[in-house]
Amino acid sequence: MATAGCTGTATTPPDPGRCGARIAFFGPLTGEAQNLGRNMNEGVLLAVEEHNAADPSCAVQLDDFDSQGDPKQAPELAQQIVADSAIVGVVGPAFSGESQAANPILSQGGVSIITPAATEPSLSTRGWSTFHRILGSDTAQGPAAGRYIRRTLQARKVFVIDDTSPYGRGLSDEVIKELGPLVVQSTSAQPNLIDLRGVVAEIASASPDVVFFGGYYHQAGRLLRELRAVGMSATFVSGDAVKDEEFLHIAGLAAAEGAVLTCPCQPPDKDPAFVQRYRTRFGHEPGTNSAEAYDAATVFLRGIDAGHTRRADLERFVDDYSGPGVSATVQFTATGELVDTSVAVWAYRVDGGRIVADHSPIPSS
């Protein structure tokens, strides 16, 4: 059972039993990016509920900290977590910007971090001793997206636009590096920019056959809708933060058809049993990073089961962890990244109003 963090109403927590430990989810549960946060939160909740049903004597409580995807709110939420010594691990922060703001505080407080979605590459290079990332970073996703644009789409002219966020800009920079002279122009647009006519005119004047957008689904949908409204037929490509059904609704199904979305996340249907359990619990399919969040929570839960109910002990357990997950084989390097053999990037296409995965990952070279 979840309890609320900074926002919402706390519910009655379960009896903590012999373990007495709690884990937290840190990410957007309200705001424009709430769908992405909901996906992850449900993955964590499923893992906790399954754990508690299997061993009621070691019930683990889940606390939710709603960041709204806003880095400005992240430090206060991180301080709340650090101040509560019963919280021994955090699934999150979900996004790169809020990770940059919260991780120094969480790490200093000894709270183990496993992010299921924050892909900005430098997060693992800043000396945060408790940081772990359970999917590939943009140093994997960006080049893979670039290879897909060049080889599969056979692009000749690419326009790259980012939303100025650490995630969006970082991903776009990696795509630009991979594509080199194929990028005819690049620009940025603030995520709260409502009037996109100037940006659309700039893209149209470059006459690209592919437009790559680095950012989140709400702005991606608006941008694509406007591009199609002025008659632009360029293939629209974006990353994992756009792989959400709401992107289709905002853009419109006709406008979204044929869009390509990359993600360093394995399609959940590679594990049918997980998909069935998820569907039974929530009434719909797993979303983007639901499986990664489930795996992150599972690592913490196995550590707690092994008796590591203090922060320092659980952190050592996570550092040394190795085991199969729904999304990948989970094992971390010294900097908290997944080992290379577990990282794969997939391409998804909008086909017939649905986001469907290619049959195999994008080749690594």
Coordinates of C-alpha atoms in Angstrom, one line a residue:
M1 CA 0.0 0.0 0.0
A2 CA 1.4 3.4 -0.9
T3 CA 1.5 6.5 1.2
A4 CA 1.8 10.0 -0.1
G5 CA 4.9 12.1 0.0
C6 CA 4.9 15.9 -0.5
T7 CA 1.4 15.9 -2.0
G8 CA -1.8 13.8 -1.6
T9 CA -3.4 12.2 1.3
A10 CA -1.5 9.5 3.3
T11 CA -3.2 6.1 3.5
T12 CA -2.9 3.6 6.3
P13 CA 0.4 1.8 6.0
P14 CA 0.6 -2.0 6.3
D15 CA 2.0 -3.6 9.4
P16 CA 5.8 -3.5 8.7
G17 CA 6.3 -6.9 10.4
R18 CA 9.8 -8.1 11.2
C19 CA 11.5 -6.0 8.5
G20 CA 10.2 -2.5 9.2
A21 CA 11.7 -1.0 6.1
R22 CA 10.2 1.4 3.5
I23 CA 11.1 2.3 0.0
A24 CA 10.0 5.3 -2.0
F25 CA 9.0 6.2 -5.5
F26 CA 10.2 9.6 -6.6
G27 CA 8.7 11.0 -9.8
P28 CA 5.8 12.8 -11.5
L29 CA 2.3 11.6 -10.4
T30 CA 0.7 14.9 -11.4
G31 CA 1.6 17.5 -14.1
E32 CA 2.2 17.3 -17.8
A33 CA 4.4 14.2 -17.6
Q34 CA 2.3 12.3 -15.1
N35 CA 1.6 9.4 -17.4
L36 CA 5.3 8.5 -17.4
G37 CA 5.4 8.6 -13.6
R38 CA 2.3 6.6 -13.3
N39 CA 3.8 3.8 -15.5
M40 CA 6.8 3.6 -13.1
N41 CA 4.8 3.9 -10.0
E42 CA 2.6 1.0 -11.0
G43 CA 5.6 -1.1 -11.6
V44 CA 6.9 -0.4 -8.2
L45 CA 3.5 -0.9 -6.6
L46 CA 3.1 -4.3 -8.3
A47 CA 6.5 -5.5 -7.0
V48 CA 5.7 -4.4 -3.4
E49 CA 2.3 -5.9 -3.4
E50 CA 3.6 -9.2 -4.8
H51 CA 6.4 -9.2 -2.2
N52 CA 4.0 -8.5 0.7
A53 CA 1.5 -11.1 -0.4
A54 CA 4.3 -13.7 -0.5
D55 CA 5.8 -12.8 2.9
P56 CA 3.3 -10.8 5.1
S57 CA 5.7 -11.1 8.0
C58 CA 8.1 -8.8 6.1
A59 CA 5.6 -6.3 4.6
V60 CA 7.4 -3.4 3.0
Q61 CA 5.7 0.0 2.8
L62 CA 5.9 2.2 -0.4
D63 CA 5.9 6.0 0.0
D64 CA 5.1 8.1 -3.0
F65 CA 6.9 11.5 -3.6
D66 CA 5.2 13.4 -6.4
S67 CA 7.8 15.7 -8.1
Q68 CA 5.5 16.8 -10.9
G69 CA 8.7 16.3 -13.0
D70 CA 9.9 19.7 -11.7
P71 CA 13.5 20.0 -10.6
K72 CA 12.6 22.9 -8.4
Q73 CA 10.6 20.6 -6.1
A74 CA 13.2 17.9 -6.0
P75 CA 15.5 19.1 -3.3
E76 CA 12.7 19.4 -0.7
L77 CA 11.4 16.0 -1.5
A78 CA 14.9 14.6 -1.2
Q79 CA 15.3 16.2 2.2
Q80 CA 12.1 14.7 3.4
I81 CA 13.3 11.2 2.3
V82 CA 16.7 11.6 4.0
A83 CA 15.1 12.8 7.2
D84 CA 13.0 9.6 7.4
S85 CA 15.5 6.9 8.4
A86 CA 13.0 4.1 7.7
I87 CA 13.2 4.9 3.9
V88 CA 16.2 2.8 2.8
G89 CA 15.9 3.0 -1.0
V90 CA 14.4 5.2 -3.8
V91 CA 13.1 4.1 -7.1
G92 CA 13.8 7.3 -9.0
P93 CA 14.1 10.1 -9.4
A94 CA 12.4 9.5 -12.6
F95 CA 13.7 12.3 -14.8
S96 CA 17.2 13.7 -15.4
G97 CA 16.6 17.3 -14.3
E98 CA 15.1 16.3 -10.9
S99 CA 17.9 13.7 -10.5
Q100 CA 20.5 16.4 -10.8
A101 CA 18.7 18.4 -8.1
A102 CA 17.9 15.5 -5.7
N103 CA 20.7 13.0 -6.1
P104 CA 23.4 15.0 -4.2
I105 CA 21.1 15.2 -1.2
L106 CA 20.0 11.5 -1.4
S107 CA 23.5 10.3 -1.8
Q108 CA 24.9 12.4 1.1
G109 CA 22.1 10.9 3.2
G110 CA 23.2 7.4 2.2
V111 CA 19.9 6.6 0.5
S112 CA 20.3 4.0 -2.3
I113 CA 19.0 5.3 -5.7
I114 CA 17.9 3.2 -8.6
T115 CA 16.4 5.3 -11.4
P116 CA 14.2 3.5 -13.9
A117 CA 14.2 6.3 -16.5
A118 CA 16.7 9.1 -16.0
T119 CA 19.0 8.8 -19.0
E120 CA 21.2 11.9 -19.0
P121 CA 24.8 10.4 -19.3
S122 CA 26.6 12.5 -16.7
L123 CA 24.4 11.3 -13.8
S124 CA 26.8 8.4 -13.3
T125 CA 29.9 10.6 -13.4
R126 CA 29.2 13.1 -10.6
G127 CA 30.5 11.0 -7.7
W128 CA 27.1 10.1 -6.2
S129 CA 28.0 7.0 -4.3
T130 CA 24.5 5.6 -4.1
F131 CA 23.4 6.2 -7.7
H132 CA 22.3 3.3 -10.0
R133 CA 20.6 3.4 -13.4
I134 CA 18.6 0.3 -14.5
L135 CA 18.6 1.1 -18.2
G136 CA 20.9 2.4 -20.8
S137 CA 21.8 6.1 -20.8
D138 CA 21.6 8.5 -23.7
T139 CA 25.1 7.5 -24.8
A140 CA 23.4 4.3 -25.9
Q141 CA 20.0 5.7 -27.0
G142 CA 21.2 8.8 -28.9
P143 CA 23.7 7.0 -31.2
A144 CA 21.1 4.2 -31.7
A145 CA 18.5 6.7 -32.8
G146 CA 21.0 8.3 -35.1
R147 CA 21.9 4.9 -36.7
Y148 CA 18.2 4.2 -37.2
I149 CA 17.7 7.6 -38.8
R150 CA 20.6 7.1 -41.1
R151 CA 20.3 3.4 -42.0
T152 CA 16.6 2.5 -41.7
L153 CA 15.0 5.8 -42.6
Q154 CA 17.9 6.6 -45.0
A155 CA 17.6 10.3 -44.1
R156 CA 19.3 12.9 -46.2
K157 CA 18.5 16.1 -44.2
V158 CA 17.7 16.0 -40.4
F159 CA 16.4 18.8 -38.3
V160 CA 17.1 18.4 -34.5
I161 CA 15.1 20.2 -31.8
D162 CA 15.3 19.9 -28.1
D163 CA 13.2 21.2 -25.2
T164 CA 16.2 22.7 -23.2
S165 CA 15.8 20.1 -20.4
P166 CA 18.9 18.1 -19.3
Y167 CA 17.2 15.0 -20.8
G168 CA 16.1 16.5 -24.1
R169 CA 19.2 18.5 -24.8
G170 CA 21.5 15.6 -23.8
L171 CA 19.7 13.1 -26.1
S172 CA 19.6 15.6 -29.0
D173 CA 23.4 16.3 -28.6
E174 CA 24.1 12.5 -28.9
V175 CA 21.9 12.3 -32.0
I176 CA 23.7 15.3 -33.6
K177 CA 27.1 13.7 -32.8
E178 CA 26.1 10.5 -34.5
L179 CA 24.6 12.0 -37.6
G180 CA 27.2 14.7 -38.2
P181 CA 26.6 16.5 -41.6
L182 CA 23.2 15.0 -42.0
V183 CA 22.0 17.5 -39.5
V184 CA 21.1 20.6 -41.5
Q185 CA 20.0 22.6 -38.5
S186 CA 19.2 22.4 -34.8
T187 CA 17.3 24.6 -32.4
S188 CA 15.7 24.6 -28.9
A189 CA 12.1 25.4 -27.7
Q190 CA 11.2 25.9 -24.1
P191 CA 8.9 23.1 -22.8
N192 CA 6.2 25.6 -21.8
L193 CA 6.2 27.4 -25.2
I194 CA 2.6 27.4 -26.4
D195 CA 3.0 29.2 -29.7
L196 CA 5.1 26.9 -31.9
R197 CA 4.5 28.7 -35.1
G198 CA 8.0 30.3 -35.2
V199 CA 9.6 26.9 -34.5
V200 CA 7.5 25.2 -37.1
A201 CA 8.4 27.8 -39.7
E202 CA 12.1 27.4 -38.9
I203 CA 11.8 23.6 -39.4
A204 CA 9.8 24.0 -42.6
S205 CA 12.3 26.4 -44.1
A206 CA 15.1 23.7 -43.7
S207 CA 13.0 21.1 -45.7
P208 CA 14.2 18.1 -43.7
D209 CA 13.0 14.6 -44.4
V210 CA 13.4 13.7 -40.7
V211 CA 12.7 15.8 -37.6
F212 CA 14.2 14.5 -34.3
F213 CA 12.8 15.9 -31.1
G214 CA 14.5 15.6 -27.7
G215 CA 11.9 16.1 -25.0
Y216 CA 8.7 14.9 -23.4
Y217 CA 5.4 13.6 -24.9
H218 CA 3.2 16.7 -24.3
Q219 CA 5.4 19.1 -26.3
A220 CA 6.2 16.4 -28.9
G221 CA 2.5 15.9 -29.6
R222 CA 1.9 19.6 -30.0
L223 CA 4.9 20.0 -32.3
L224 CA 4.0 17.1 -34.5
R225 CA 0.4 18.3 -34.8
E226 CA 1.6 21.7 -35.9
L227 CA 4.1 20.3 -38.4
R228 CA 1.4 18.2 -40.1
A229 CA -1.0 21.1 -40.1
V230 CA 1.4 23.1 -42.4
G231 CA 1.8 20.1 -44.7
M232 CA 5.2 18.8 -43.5
S233 CA 5.5 15.0 -44.2
A234 CA 9.0 14.5 -42.6
T235 CA 9.3 11.4 -40.5
F236 CA 9.1 12.4 -36.8
V237 CA 11.6 10.7 -34.5
S238 CA 11.9 11.0 -30.7
G239 CA 13.0 9.2 -27.6
D240 CA 11.7 7.2 -24.7
A241 CA 10.0 10.2 -22.9
V242 CA 7.6 10.4 -25.9
K243 CA 6.7 6.7 -25.9
D244 CA 3.3 7.2 -24.3
E245 CA -0.3 6.9 -25.5
E246 CA -0.9 10.5 -24.6
F247 CA 1.5 11.5 -27.4
L248 CA -0.9 10.0 -29.9
H249 CA -3.9 11.8 -28.4
I250 CA -2.2 15.2 -28.3
A251 CA -0.8 14.9 -31.9
G252 CA -3.8 13.2 -33.3
L253 CA -3.8 9.7 -34.6
A254 CA -3.4 10.7 -38.3
A255 CA -0.5 13.1 -37.5
A256 CA 1.3 10.5 -35.3
E257 CA 1.1 7.7 -37.8
G258 CA 4.5 6.6 -38.8
A259 CA 6.4 8.4 -36.0
V260 CA 9.4 6.5 -34.6
L261 CA 10.2 6.4 -30.9
T262 CA 13.4 4.9 -29.5
C263 CA 13.7 3.6 -26.0
P264 CA 16.5 1.8 -24.0
C265 CA 13.7 -0.5 -22.7
Q266 CA 12.8 -4.0 -23.8
P267 CA 9.2 -4.5 -24.9
P268 CA 7.4 -5.9 -21.8
D269 CA 5.8 -8.6 -24.0
K270 CA 9.2 -10.3 -23.9
D271 CA 8.0 -11.5 -20.5
P272 CA 4.3 -12.5 -21.0
A273 CA 3.9 -13.6 -17.4
F274 CA 4.8 -10.1 -16.2
V275 CA 2.4 -8.5 -18.7
Q276 CA -0.4 -10.7 -17.5
R277 CA 0.2 -10.0 -13.8
Y278 CA 0.3 -6.3 -14.6
R279 CA -2.8 -6.3 -16.7
T280 CA -4.7 -8.2 -14.0
R281 CA -3.7 -5.7 -11.4
F282 CA -4.1 -2.4 -13.3
G283 CA -6.4 -3.3 -16.2
H284 CA -4.1 -2.2 -18.9
E285 CA -0.7 -3.0 -20.4
P286 CA 2.6 -2.0 -18.8
G287 CA 3.8 1.4 -20.0
T288 CA 7.2 3.0 -20.7
N289 CA 9.6 2.0 -17.9
S290 CA 7.0 0.0 -15.9
A291 CA 9.3 -3.0 -16.2
E292 CA 12.4 -1.1 -15.2
A293 CA 10.7 0.3 -12.1
Y294 CA 9.4 -3.2 -11.2
D295 CA 13.0 -4.5 -11.5
A296 CA 14.4 -1.6 -9.4
A297 CA 11.9 -2.2 -6.6
T298 CA 12.6 -6.0 -6.8
V299 CA 16.3 -5.4 -6.1
F300 CA 15.5 -3.4 -3.0
L301 CA 12.9 -5.9 -1.8
R302 CA 15.4 -8.8 -2.2
G303 CA 17.9 -6.8 -0.2
I304 CA 15.4 -6.2 2.6
D305 CA 14.4 -9.9 2.5
A306 CA 18.1 -10.7 3.1
G307 CA 18.1 -8.6 6.2
H308 CA 19.6 -5.4 4.8
T309 CA 17.2 -2.9 6.4
R310 CA 19.7 -0.2 7.1
R311 CA 20.8 2.2 4.4
A312 CA 24.5 1.4 4.3
D313 CA 23.8 -2.3 4.3
L314 CA 21.2 -2.1 1.5
E315 CA 23.6 0.1 -0.6
R316 CA 26.3 -2.6 -0.4
F317 CA 23.7 -5.2 -1.4
V318 CA 22.6 -3.1 -4.5
D319 CA 26.2 -2.5 -5.5
D320 CA 26.9 -6.2 -5.5
Y321 CA 23.6 -7.3 -7.0
S322 CA 23.4 -9.6 -10.0
G323 CA 20.2 -11.3 -11.2
P324 CA 17.7 -11.6 -14.0
G325 CA 14.9 -9.0 -14.3
V326 CA 11.9 -8.4 -16.5
S327 CA 13.7 -5.6 -18.4
A328 CA 17.3 -6.8 -18.4
T329 CA 19.9 -8.8 -16.4
V330 CA 20.5 -6.4 -13.5
Q331 CA 24.1 -5.9 -12.5
F332 CA 25.8 -2.5 -12.0
T333 CA 29.2 -1.2 -12.7
A334 CA 31.3 0.8 -10.2
T335 CA 29.6 4.0 -11.4
G336 CA 26.1 2.6 -11.1
E337 CA 25.5 1.9 -14.8
L338 CA 24.1 -1.4 -16.1
V339 CA 26.8 -3.7 -17.5
D340 CA 27.0 -3.2 -21.2
T341 CA 25.6 -6.6 -22.1
S342 CA 22.3 -5.7 -20.5
V343 CA 21.8 -2.5 -22.5
A344 CA 19.7 -2.6 -25.7
V345 CA 17.8 0.2 -27.5
W346 CA 14.6 -0.6 -29.4
A347 CA 12.7 1.3 -32.1
Y348 CA 8.9 1.6 -31.8
R349 CA 6.7 2.9 -34.6
V350 CA 3.2 4.3 -34.5
D351 CA 1.3 1.9 -36.7
G352 CA -2.5 1.9 -37.0
G353 CA -2.9 4.1 -34.0
R354 CA -0.7 1.9 -31.7
I355 CA 2.9 2.1 -30.6
V356 CA 4.5 -1.2 -31.6
A357 CA 8.0 -2.4 -31.3
D358 CA 10.4 -3.6 -34.0
H359 CA 11.1 -7.3 -33.8
S360 CA 14.7 -6.8 -32.6
P361 CA 16.8 -4.1 -31.0
I362 CA 18.6 -1.5 -33.1
P363 CA 22.0 -3.0 -34.0
S364 CA 24.8 -1.7 -31.7
S365 CA 27.2 -0.9 -34.6

